Amino acid sequence: MEMKELNDLVELAREAEDKKTFIAGDQTWFIDGDGSAYRIKETCVPERKVELHTLTGLLDYIQSEQSGLDKPRLRIDSPTRVYFEGALDKYGRRATEAVAEFQAPGFAFENFYGQEEMNIALQSRFVSTPDREILLKVIGNLQESEVKQASDDGVSQQVQIKSGVASVADVKVPNPVSLAPYRTFLEVEQPISKFIFRMRSGMQSAIFEADGGMWKIEATQKVKKYLEDELKNRDLNAIKVIA
């Protein structure tokens, strides 16, 4: 920028009272308190064009549009969000052509649910696993009595369940349990991880995450492999997948 243009910007800043930014051509400049001018790097990102909810939909969009982006890529932002992007522009931004975002069924970990609520949640928001079936059996046959706190060793608890037409039995609730909640795109296998299952009086129960977030790494890798395999099958090898 020539000295004359810089002086003109400084003069404009002094005349404009509190106004500190000015547009010169296609660039935005900031004038500080000393009269020095600095070019502002634009930070706004171009608005995304398409919002989808499945990996299949995202791949179908890419295949049908054949957008011709320079150096296109799929960026896995999280186990529930994948962006389809182009190359960097002069401001270091990437245009987002489309995004796929998985809408996971809501389940409040660490919150206690009533008997019927937990029964429904386990069946509708978790993949069938051996431990899920055990929990369903315990919850579905609970007696209208308090959890036996006297038998609580801090890891497992003992509760009473129906064992026949007119009889009850004491059973030990397993812990930890291996469960697979719906937490990532349905096109990939849901990660199985460890959880703590706890019960309290009133036939209430809660599930606590116990894997330190390791499931996110596993889910991301599953999504990455699925996308790479599908891109290869669809002859879209020019698109890179990053996670």
PDB file of C-alpha atoms in Angstrom:
ATOM      1  CA  MET A   1       0.000   0.000   0.000  1.00  0.00           C
ATOM      2  CA  GLU A   2       1.416   3.415  -1.012  1.00  0.00           C
ATOM      3  CA  MET A   3       2.147   6.110   1.579  1.00  0.00           C
ATOM      4  CA  LYS A   4      -0.475   8.460   0.112  1.00  0.00           C
ATOM      5  CA  GLU A   5      -3.210   5.845   0.494  1.00  0.00           C
ATOM      6  CA  LEU A   6      -2.135   5.176   4.062  1.00  0.00           C
ATOM      7  CA  ASN A   7      -2.201   8.869   4.919  1.00  0.00           C
ATOM      8  CA  ASP A   8      -5.676   9.146   3.403  1.00  0.00           C
ATOM      9  CA  LEU A   9      -6.898   6.313   5.630  1.00  0.00           C
ATOM     10  CA  VAL A  10      -5.394   7.902   8.722  1.00  0.00           C
ATOM     11  CA  GLU A  11      -7.041  11.206   7.886  1.00  0.00           C
ATOM     12  CA  LEU A  12     -10.395   9.491   7.392  1.00  0.00           C
ATOM     13  CA  ALA A  13     -10.024   7.828  10.788  1.00  0.00           C
ATOM     14  CA  ARG A  14      -9.412  11.143  12.500  1.00  0.00           C
ATOM     15  CA  GLU A  15     -12.451  12.685  10.845  1.00  0.00           C
ATOM     16  CA  ALA A  16     -14.765   9.784  11.605  1.00  0.00           C
ATOM     17  CA  GLU A  17     -14.620  10.104  15.410  1.00  0.00           C
ATOM     18  CA  ASP A  18     -15.178   6.595  16.859  1.00  0.00           C
ATOM     19  CA  LYS A  19     -15.163   4.776  13.534  1.00  0.00           C
ATOM     20  CA  LYS A  20     -12.008   2.639  13.417  1.00  0.00           C
ATOM     21  CA  THR A  21     -12.459   0.421  10.334  1.00  0.00           C
ATOM     22  CA  PHE A  22     -12.516   1.334   6.652  1.00  0.00           C
ATOM     23  CA  ILE A  23     -12.923  -0.550   3.389  1.00  0.00           C
ATOM     24  CA  ALA A  24     -10.433   0.191   0.623  1.00  0.00           C
ATOM     25  CA  GLY A  25     -11.102  -1.824  -2.507  1.00  0.00           C
ATOM     26  CA  ASP A  26     -11.762  -5.398  -1.427  1.00  0.00           C
ATOM     27  CA  GLN A  27      -9.837  -5.093   1.842  1.00  0.00           C
ATOM     28  CA  THR A  28     -10.801  -3.918   5.341  1.00  0.00           C
ATOM     29  CA  TRP A  29      -8.395  -1.787   7.382  1.00  0.00           C
ATOM     30  CA  PHE A  30      -8.248  -0.941  11.085  1.00  0.00           C
ATOM     31  CA  ILE A  31      -6.810   2.333  12.406  1.00  0.00           C
ATOM     32  CA  ASP A  32      -5.423   2.152  15.941  1.00  0.00           C
ATOM     33  CA  GLY A  33      -5.099   5.001  18.448  1.00  0.00           C
ATOM     34  CA  ASP A  34      -1.681   5.974  17.081  1.00  0.00           C
ATOM     35  CA  GLY A  35      -2.973   6.349  13.549  1.00  0.00           C
ATOM     36  CA  SER A  36      -1.341   3.142  12.282  1.00  0.00           C
ATOM     37  CA  ALA A  37      -3.299   1.126   9.704  1.00  0.00           C
ATOM     38  CA  TYR A  38      -3.589  -2.683   9.763  1.00  0.00           C
ATOM     39  CA  ARG A  39      -5.320  -4.891   7.229  1.00  0.00           C
ATOM     40  CA  ILE A  40      -7.988  -7.072   8.839  1.00  0.00           C
ATOM     41  CA  LYS A  41      -8.061 -10.701   7.796  1.00  0.00           C
ATOM     42  CA  GLU A  42     -11.678 -11.510   7.093  1.00  0.00           C
ATOM     43  CA  THR A  43     -12.953 -14.249   9.378  1.00  0.00           C
ATOM     44  CA  CYS A  44     -16.443 -14.869   8.067  1.00  0.00           C
ATOM     45  CA  VAL A  45     -16.852 -18.286   6.470  1.00  0.00           C
ATOM     46  CA  PRO A  46     -19.034 -18.737   3.378  1.00  0.00           C
ATOM     47  CA  GLU A  47     -22.462 -20.020   4.335  1.00  0.00           C
ATOM     48  CA  ARG A  48     -22.830 -23.784   3.933  1.00  0.00           C
ATOM     49  CA  LYS A  49     -25.103 -24.866   1.119  1.00  0.00           C
ATOM     50  CA  VAL A  50     -26.626 -28.196   2.110  1.00  0.00           C
ATOM     51  CA  GLU A  51     -27.415 -29.761   5.489  1.00  0.00           C
ATOM     52  CA  LEU A  52     -27.856 -33.527   5.674  1.00  0.00           C
ATOM     53  CA  HIS A  53     -28.282 -36.089   8.440  1.00  0.00           C
ATOM     54  CA  THR A  54     -26.709 -39.280   7.105  1.00  0.00           C
ATOM     55  CA  LEU A  55     -23.379 -40.285   5.605  1.00  0.00           C
ATOM     56  CA  THR A  56     -25.234 -41.915   2.730  1.00  0.00           C
ATOM     57  CA  GLY A  57     -27.012 -38.655   1.971  1.00  0.00           C
ATOM     58  CA  LEU A  58     -23.737 -36.755   2.025  1.00  0.00           C
ATOM     59  CA  LEU A  59     -22.088 -39.212  -0.365  1.00  0.00           C
ATOM     60  CA  ASP A  60     -25.114 -39.153  -2.663  1.00  0.00           C
ATOM     61  CA  TYR A  61     -24.935 -35.359  -2.740  1.00  0.00           C
ATOM     62  CA  ILE A  62     -21.233 -35.391  -3.598  1.00  0.00           C
ATOM     63  CA  GLN A  63     -21.744 -37.975  -6.332  1.00  0.00           C
ATOM     64  CA  SER A  64     -24.748 -36.277  -7.901  1.00  0.00           C
ATOM     65  CA  GLU A  65     -23.478 -32.711  -7.771  1.00  0.00           C
ATOM     66  CA  GLN A  66     -19.961 -33.335  -9.051  1.00  0.00           C
ATOM     67  CA  SER A  67     -19.258 -29.828  -7.775  1.00  0.00           C
ATOM     68  CA  GLY A  68     -15.771 -29.597  -9.266  1.00  0.00           C
ATOM     69  CA  LEU A  69     -14.247 -28.195  -6.085  1.00  0.00           C
ATOM     70  CA  ASP A  70     -10.494 -27.716  -6.077  1.00  0.00           C
ATOM     71  CA  LYS A  71      -8.899 -30.281  -3.735  1.00  0.00           C
ATOM     72  CA  PRO A  72     -12.173 -31.401  -2.117  1.00  0.00           C
ATOM     73  CA  ARG A  73     -12.084 -33.170   1.217  1.00  0.00           C
ATOM     74  CA  LEU A  74     -14.332 -34.705   3.863  1.00  0.00           C
ATOM     75  CA  ARG A  75     -13.443 -33.475   7.340  1.00  0.00           C
ATOM     76  CA  ILE A  76     -14.724 -35.465  10.323  1.00  0.00           C
ATOM     77  CA  ASP A  77     -15.329 -32.802  12.948  1.00  0.00           C
ATOM     78  CA  SER A  78     -16.798 -35.218  15.520  1.00  0.00           C
ATOM     79  CA  PRO A  79     -18.560 -38.615  15.642  1.00  0.00           C
ATOM     80  CA  THR A  80     -21.770 -36.768  14.724  1.00  0.00           C
ATOM     81  CA  ARG A  81     -20.584 -34.156  12.187  1.00  0.00           C
ATOM     82  CA  VAL A  82     -18.796 -34.383   8.807  1.00  0.00           C
ATOM     83  CA  TYR A  83     -18.031 -31.457   6.471  1.00  0.00           C
ATOM     84  CA  PHE A  84     -17.524 -31.538   2.689  1.00  0.00           C
ATOM     85  CA  GLU A  85     -15.076 -28.734   1.906  1.00  0.00           C
ATOM     86  CA  GLY A  86     -13.048 -27.183  -0.895  1.00  0.00           C
ATOM     87  CA  ALA A  87      -9.500 -25.834  -1.004  1.00  0.00           C
ATOM     88  CA  LEU A  88      -8.180 -22.921   1.063  1.00  0.00           C
ATOM     89  CA  ASP A  89      -8.916 -19.436  -0.243  1.00  0.00           C
ATOM     90  CA  LYS A  90      -6.608 -16.435   0.074  1.00  0.00           C
ATOM     91  CA  TYR A  91      -7.825 -15.807   3.632  1.00  0.00           C
ATOM     92  CA  GLY A  92      -7.101 -19.365   4.790  1.00  0.00           C
ATOM     93  CA  ARG A  93     -10.761 -20.388   4.778  1.00  0.00           C
ATOM     94  CA  ARG A  94     -12.442 -23.401   3.225  1.00  0.00           C
ATOM     95  CA  ALA A  95     -15.814 -23.149   1.535  1.00  0.00           C
ATOM     96  CA  THR A  96     -18.281 -25.663   2.995  1.00  0.00           C
ATOM     97  CA  GLU A  97     -20.380 -27.311   0.307  1.00  0.00           C
ATOM     98  CA  ALA A  98     -22.361 -29.591   2.629  1.00  0.00           C
ATOM     99  CA  VAL A  99     -22.443 -30.960   6.168  1.00  0.00           C
ATOM    100  CA  ALA A 100     -23.873 -34.192   7.543  1.00  0.00           C
ATOM    101  CA  GLU A 101     -24.929 -34.081  11.192  1.00  0.00           C
ATOM    102  CA  PHE A 102     -26.257 -37.103  13.049  1.00  0.00           C
ATOM    103  CA  GLN A 103     -29.154 -36.388  15.377  1.00  0.00           C
ATOM    104  CA  ALA A 104     -28.557 -38.760  18.260  1.00  0.00           C
ATOM    105  CA  PRO A 105     -31.533 -39.933  20.338  1.00  0.00           C
ATOM    106  CA  GLY A 106     -31.529 -37.990  23.567  1.00  0.00           C
ATOM    107  CA  PHE A 107     -30.426 -39.805  26.707  1.00  0.00           C
ATOM    108  CA  ALA A 108     -29.311 -38.036  29.871  1.00  0.00           C
ATOM    109  CA  PHE A 109     -26.410 -39.982  31.315  1.00  0.00           C
ATOM    110  CA  GLU A 110     -25.952 -39.569  35.093  1.00  0.00           C
ATOM    111  CA  ASN A 111     -29.671 -38.749  35.500  1.00  0.00           C
ATOM    112  CA  PHE A 112     -31.961 -41.170  37.314  1.00  0.00           C
ATOM    113  CA  TYR A 113     -34.950 -42.511  35.369  1.00  0.00           C
ATOM    114  CA  GLY A 114     -38.075 -44.239  36.622  1.00  0.00           C
ATOM    115  CA  GLN A 115     -38.609 -47.933  35.905  1.00  0.00           C
ATOM    116  CA  GLU A 116     -40.743 -47.475  32.787  1.00  0.00           C
ATOM    117  CA  GLU A 117     -38.626 -44.622  31.405  1.00  0.00           C
ATOM    118  CA  MET A 118     -35.409 -46.610  31.713  1.00  0.00           C
ATOM    119  CA  ASN A 119     -37.019 -49.668  30.181  1.00  0.00           C
ATOM    120  CA  ILE A 120     -38.098 -47.683  27.120  1.00  0.00           C
ATOM    121  CA  ALA A 121     -34.775 -45.838  26.851  1.00  0.00           C
ATOM    122  CA  LEU A 122     -32.723 -49.047  26.891  1.00  0.00           C
ATOM    123  CA  GLN A 123     -34.836 -50.539  24.118  1.00  0.00           C
ATOM    124  CA  SER A 124     -35.035 -47.460  21.890  1.00  0.00           C
ATOM    125  CA  ARG A 125     -31.677 -45.706  22.382  1.00  0.00           C
ATOM    126  CA  PHE A 126     -29.248 -48.603  22.831  1.00  0.00           C
ATOM    127  CA  VAL A 127     -28.152 -51.373  20.484  1.00  0.00           C
ATOM    128  CA  SER A 128     -28.961 -54.880  21.701  1.00  0.00           C
ATOM    129  CA  THR A 129     -26.033 -56.324  23.686  1.00  0.00           C
ATOM    130  CA  PRO A 130     -25.913 -59.119  26.310  1.00  0.00           C
ATOM    131  CA  ASP A 131     -25.589 -56.595  29.145  1.00  0.00           C
ATOM    132  CA  ARG A 132     -28.499 -54.535  27.842  1.00  0.00           C
ATOM    133  CA  GLU A 133     -30.703 -57.639  27.969  1.00  0.00           C
ATOM    134  CA  ILE A 134     -29.621 -58.313  31.561  1.00  0.00           C
ATOM    135  CA  LEU A 135     -30.501 -54.770  32.616  1.00  0.00           C
ATOM    136  CA  LEU A 136     -33.874 -55.015  30.880  1.00  0.00           C
ATOM    137  CA  LYS A 137     -34.624 -58.227  32.762  1.00  0.00           C
ATOM    138  CA  VAL A 138     -33.685 -56.672  36.105  1.00  0.00           C
ATOM    139  CA  ILE A 139     -35.631 -53.459  35.509  1.00  0.00           C
ATOM    140  CA  GLY A 140     -38.687 -55.185  34.038  1.00  0.00           C
ATOM    141  CA  ASN A 141     -39.035 -57.533  37.012  1.00  0.00           C
ATOM    142  CA  LEU A 142     -38.248 -55.176  39.886  1.00  0.00           C
ATOM    143  CA  GLN A 143     -40.377 -55.456  43.000  1.00  0.00           C
ATOM    144  CA  GLU A 144     -42.046 -52.396  44.494  1.00  0.00           C
ATOM    145  CA  SER A 145     -39.416 -52.110  47.191  1.00  0.00           C
ATOM    146  CA  GLU A 146     -36.260 -50.174  47.865  1.00  0.00           C
ATOM    147  CA  VAL A 147     -32.879 -51.146  46.525  1.00  0.00           C
ATOM    148  CA  LYS A 148     -31.044 -53.041  49.237  1.00  0.00           C
ATOM    149  CA  GLN A 149     -28.413 -50.523  50.194  1.00  0.00           C
ATOM    150  CA  ALA A 150     -26.995 -52.930  52.795  1.00  0.00           C
ATOM    151  CA  SER A 151     -25.662 -55.109  49.993  1.00  0.00           C
ATOM    152  CA  ASP A 152     -24.150 -52.218  48.061  1.00  0.00           C
ATOM    153  CA  ASP A 153     -20.372 -52.730  47.934  1.00  0.00           C
ATOM    154  CA  GLY A 154     -19.763 -49.575  45.891  1.00  0.00           C
ATOM    155  CA  VAL A 155     -19.497 -51.534  42.664  1.00  0.00           C
ATOM    156  CA  SER A 156     -22.498 -53.857  42.463  1.00  0.00           C
ATOM    157  CA  GLN A 157     -25.922 -53.668  44.050  1.00  0.00           C
ATOM    158  CA  GLN A 158     -28.439 -56.313  45.026  1.00  0.00           C
ATOM    159  CA  VAL A 159     -32.139 -55.933  44.263  1.00  0.00           C
ATOM    160  CA  GLN A 160     -35.246 -58.085  44.437  1.00  0.00           C
ATOM    161  CA  ILE A 161     -36.927 -59.219  41.213  1.00  0.00           C
ATOM    162  CA  LYS A 162     -39.848 -61.503  40.418  1.00  0.00           C
ATOM    163  CA  SER A 163     -38.648 -65.049  39.852  1.00  0.00           C
ATOM    164  CA  GLY A 164     -41.996 -66.755  39.460  1.00  0.00           C
ATOM    165  CA  VAL A 165     -45.724 -66.342  39.813  1.00  0.00           C
ATOM    166  CA  ALA A 166     -45.553 -65.608  43.533  1.00  0.00           C
ATOM    167  CA  SER A 167     -41.901 -65.614  44.459  1.00  0.00           C
ATOM    168  CA  VAL A 168     -39.014 -63.165  44.456  1.00  0.00           C
ATOM    169  CA  ALA A 169     -35.258 -63.581  44.259  1.00  0.00           C
ATOM    170  CA  ASP A 170     -32.272 -61.459  45.154  1.00  0.00           C
ATOM    171  CA  VAL A 171     -30.055 -60.732  42.147  1.00  0.00           C
ATOM    172  CA  LYS A 172     -26.800 -58.859  41.799  1.00  0.00           C
ATOM    173  CA  VAL A 173     -26.831 -56.016  39.284  1.00  0.00           C
ATOM    174  CA  PRO A 174     -23.677 -56.332  37.134  1.00  0.00           C
ATOM    175  CA  ASN A 175     -21.118 -53.527  36.980  1.00  0.00           C
ATOM    176  CA  PRO A 176     -19.554 -52.250  34.895  1.00  0.00           C
ATOM    177  CA  VAL A 177     -21.784 -53.057  31.909  1.00  0.00           C
ATOM    178  CA  SER A 178     -20.933 -53.025  28.204  1.00  0.00           C
ATOM    179  CA  LEU A 179     -23.483 -50.989  26.271  1.00  0.00           C
ATOM    180  CA  ALA A 180     -23.739 -49.421  22.821  1.00  0.00           C
ATOM    181  CA  PRO A 181     -25.893 -46.271  22.787  1.00  0.00           C
ATOM    182  CA  TYR A 182     -26.740 -44.706  19.434  1.00  0.00           C
ATOM    183  CA  ARG A 183     -24.034 -42.013  19.410  1.00  0.00           C
ATOM    184  CA  THR A 184     -22.767 -41.852  15.832  1.00  0.00           C
ATOM    185  CA  PHE A 185     -24.037 -42.273  12.265  1.00  0.00           C
ATOM    186  CA  LEU A 186     -26.203 -45.361  11.798  1.00  0.00           C
ATOM    187  CA  GLU A 187     -24.195 -46.470   8.757  1.00  0.00           C
ATOM    188  CA  VAL A 188     -21.374 -47.559  11.070  1.00  0.00           C
ATOM    189  CA  GLU A 189     -21.289 -49.970  13.990  1.00  0.00           C
ATOM    190  CA  GLN A 190     -22.007 -48.240  17.279  1.00  0.00           C
ATOM    191  CA  PRO A 191     -19.020 -48.354  19.679  1.00  0.00           C
ATOM    192  CA  ILE A 192     -19.434 -50.582  22.732  1.00  0.00           C
ATOM    193  CA  SER A 193     -18.012 -49.076  25.896  1.00  0.00           C
ATOM    194  CA  LYS A 194     -18.134 -49.469  29.663  1.00  0.00           C
ATOM    195  CA  PHE A 195     -20.829 -47.868  31.822  1.00  0.00           C
ATOM    196  CA  ILE A 196     -21.745 -47.865  35.502  1.00  0.00           C
ATOM    197  CA  PHE A 197     -25.339 -48.816  36.263  1.00  0.00           C
ATOM    198  CA  ARG A 198     -26.731 -47.646  39.606  1.00  0.00           C
ATOM    199  CA  MET A 199     -30.111 -47.965  41.289  1.00  0.00           C
ATOM    200  CA  ARG A 200     -31.818 -46.229  44.193  1.00  0.00           C
ATOM    201  CA  SER A 201     -35.110 -46.286  46.058  1.00  0.00           C
ATOM    202  CA  GLY A 202     -38.286 -45.759  44.085  1.00  0.00           C
ATOM    203  CA  MET A 203     -37.092 -48.224  41.416  1.00  0.00           C
ATOM    204  CA  GLN A 204     -34.998 -45.484  39.820  1.00  0.00           C
ATOM    205  CA  SER A 205     -31.811 -46.166  37.889  1.00  0.00           C
ATOM    206  CA  ALA A 206     -29.089 -44.252  36.083  1.00  0.00           C
ATOM    207  CA  ILE A 207     -26.260 -44.983  33.648  1.00  0.00           C
ATOM    208  CA  PHE A 208     -22.870 -43.290  34.004  1.00  0.00           C
ATOM    209  CA  GLU A 209     -20.210 -43.140  31.288  1.00  0.00           C
ATOM    210  CA  ALA A 210     -17.005 -44.853  32.363  1.00  0.00           C
ATOM    211  CA  ASP A 211     -14.669 -44.957  29.348  1.00  0.00           C
ATOM    212  CA  GLY A 212     -13.204 -41.452  29.545  1.00  0.00           C
ATOM    213  CA  GLY A 213     -14.523 -40.542  26.093  1.00  0.00           C
ATOM    214  CA  MET A 214     -12.569 -43.272  24.277  1.00  0.00           C
ATOM    215  CA  TRP A 215     -15.703 -44.127  22.310  1.00  0.00           C
ATOM    216  CA  LYS A 216     -15.312 -40.884  20.360  1.00  0.00           C
ATOM    217  CA  ILE A 217     -11.953 -42.000  18.980  1.00  0.00           C
ATOM    218  CA  GLU A 218     -13.355 -45.389  18.005  1.00  0.00           C
ATOM    219  CA  ALA A 219     -16.457 -43.860  16.417  1.00  0.00           C
ATOM    220  CA  THR A 220     -14.407 -41.340  14.435  1.00  0.00           C
ATOM    221  CA  GLN A 221     -12.198 -44.098  13.041  1.00  0.00           C
ATOM    222  CA  LYS A 222     -15.261 -46.136  12.078  1.00  0.00           C
ATOM    223  CA  VAL A 223     -16.757 -43.154  10.242  1.00  0.00           C
ATOM    224  CA  LYS A 224     -13.428 -42.499   8.489  1.00  0.00           C
ATOM    225  CA  LYS A 225     -13.116 -46.090   7.276  1.00  0.00           C
ATOM    226  CA  TYR A 226     -16.725 -46.140   6.091  1.00  0.00           C
ATOM    227  CA  LEU A 227     -16.256 -42.945   4.078  1.00  0.00           C
ATOM    228  CA  GLU A 228     -12.959 -44.102   2.567  1.00  0.00           C
ATOM    229  CA  ASP A 229     -14.485 -47.425   1.514  1.00  0.00           C
ATOM    230  CA  GLU A 230     -17.571 -45.761   0.043  1.00  0.00           C
ATOM    231  CA  LEU A 231     -15.557 -43.152  -1.855  1.00  0.00           C
ATOM    232  CA  LYS A 232     -13.517 -45.949  -3.378  1.00  0.00           C
ATOM    233  CA  ASN A 233     -16.651 -47.906  -4.321  1.00  0.00           C
ATOM    234  CA  ARG A 234     -18.186 -44.796  -5.917  1.00  0.00           C
ATOM    235  CA  ASP A 235     -14.983 -43.937  -7.828  1.00  0.00           C
ATOM    236  CA  LEU A 236     -14.545 -40.700  -5.865  1.00  0.00           C
ATOM    237  CA  ASN A 237     -10.900 -41.326  -5.004  1.00  0.00           C
ATOM    238  CA  ALA A 238      -9.920 -37.673  -5.486  1.00  0.00           C
ATOM    239  CA  ILE A 239     -11.688 -36.779  -2.242  1.00  0.00           C
ATOM    240  CA  LYS A 240      -9.508 -37.052   0.854  1.00  0.00           C
ATOM    241  CA  VAL A 241     -10.903 -37.970   4.291  1.00  0.00           C
ATOM    242  CA  ILE A 242      -9.330 -36.391   7.353  1.00  0.00           C
ATOM    243  CA  ALA A 243     -10.205 -36.836  11.026  1.00  0.00           C
TER     244      ALA A 243
END
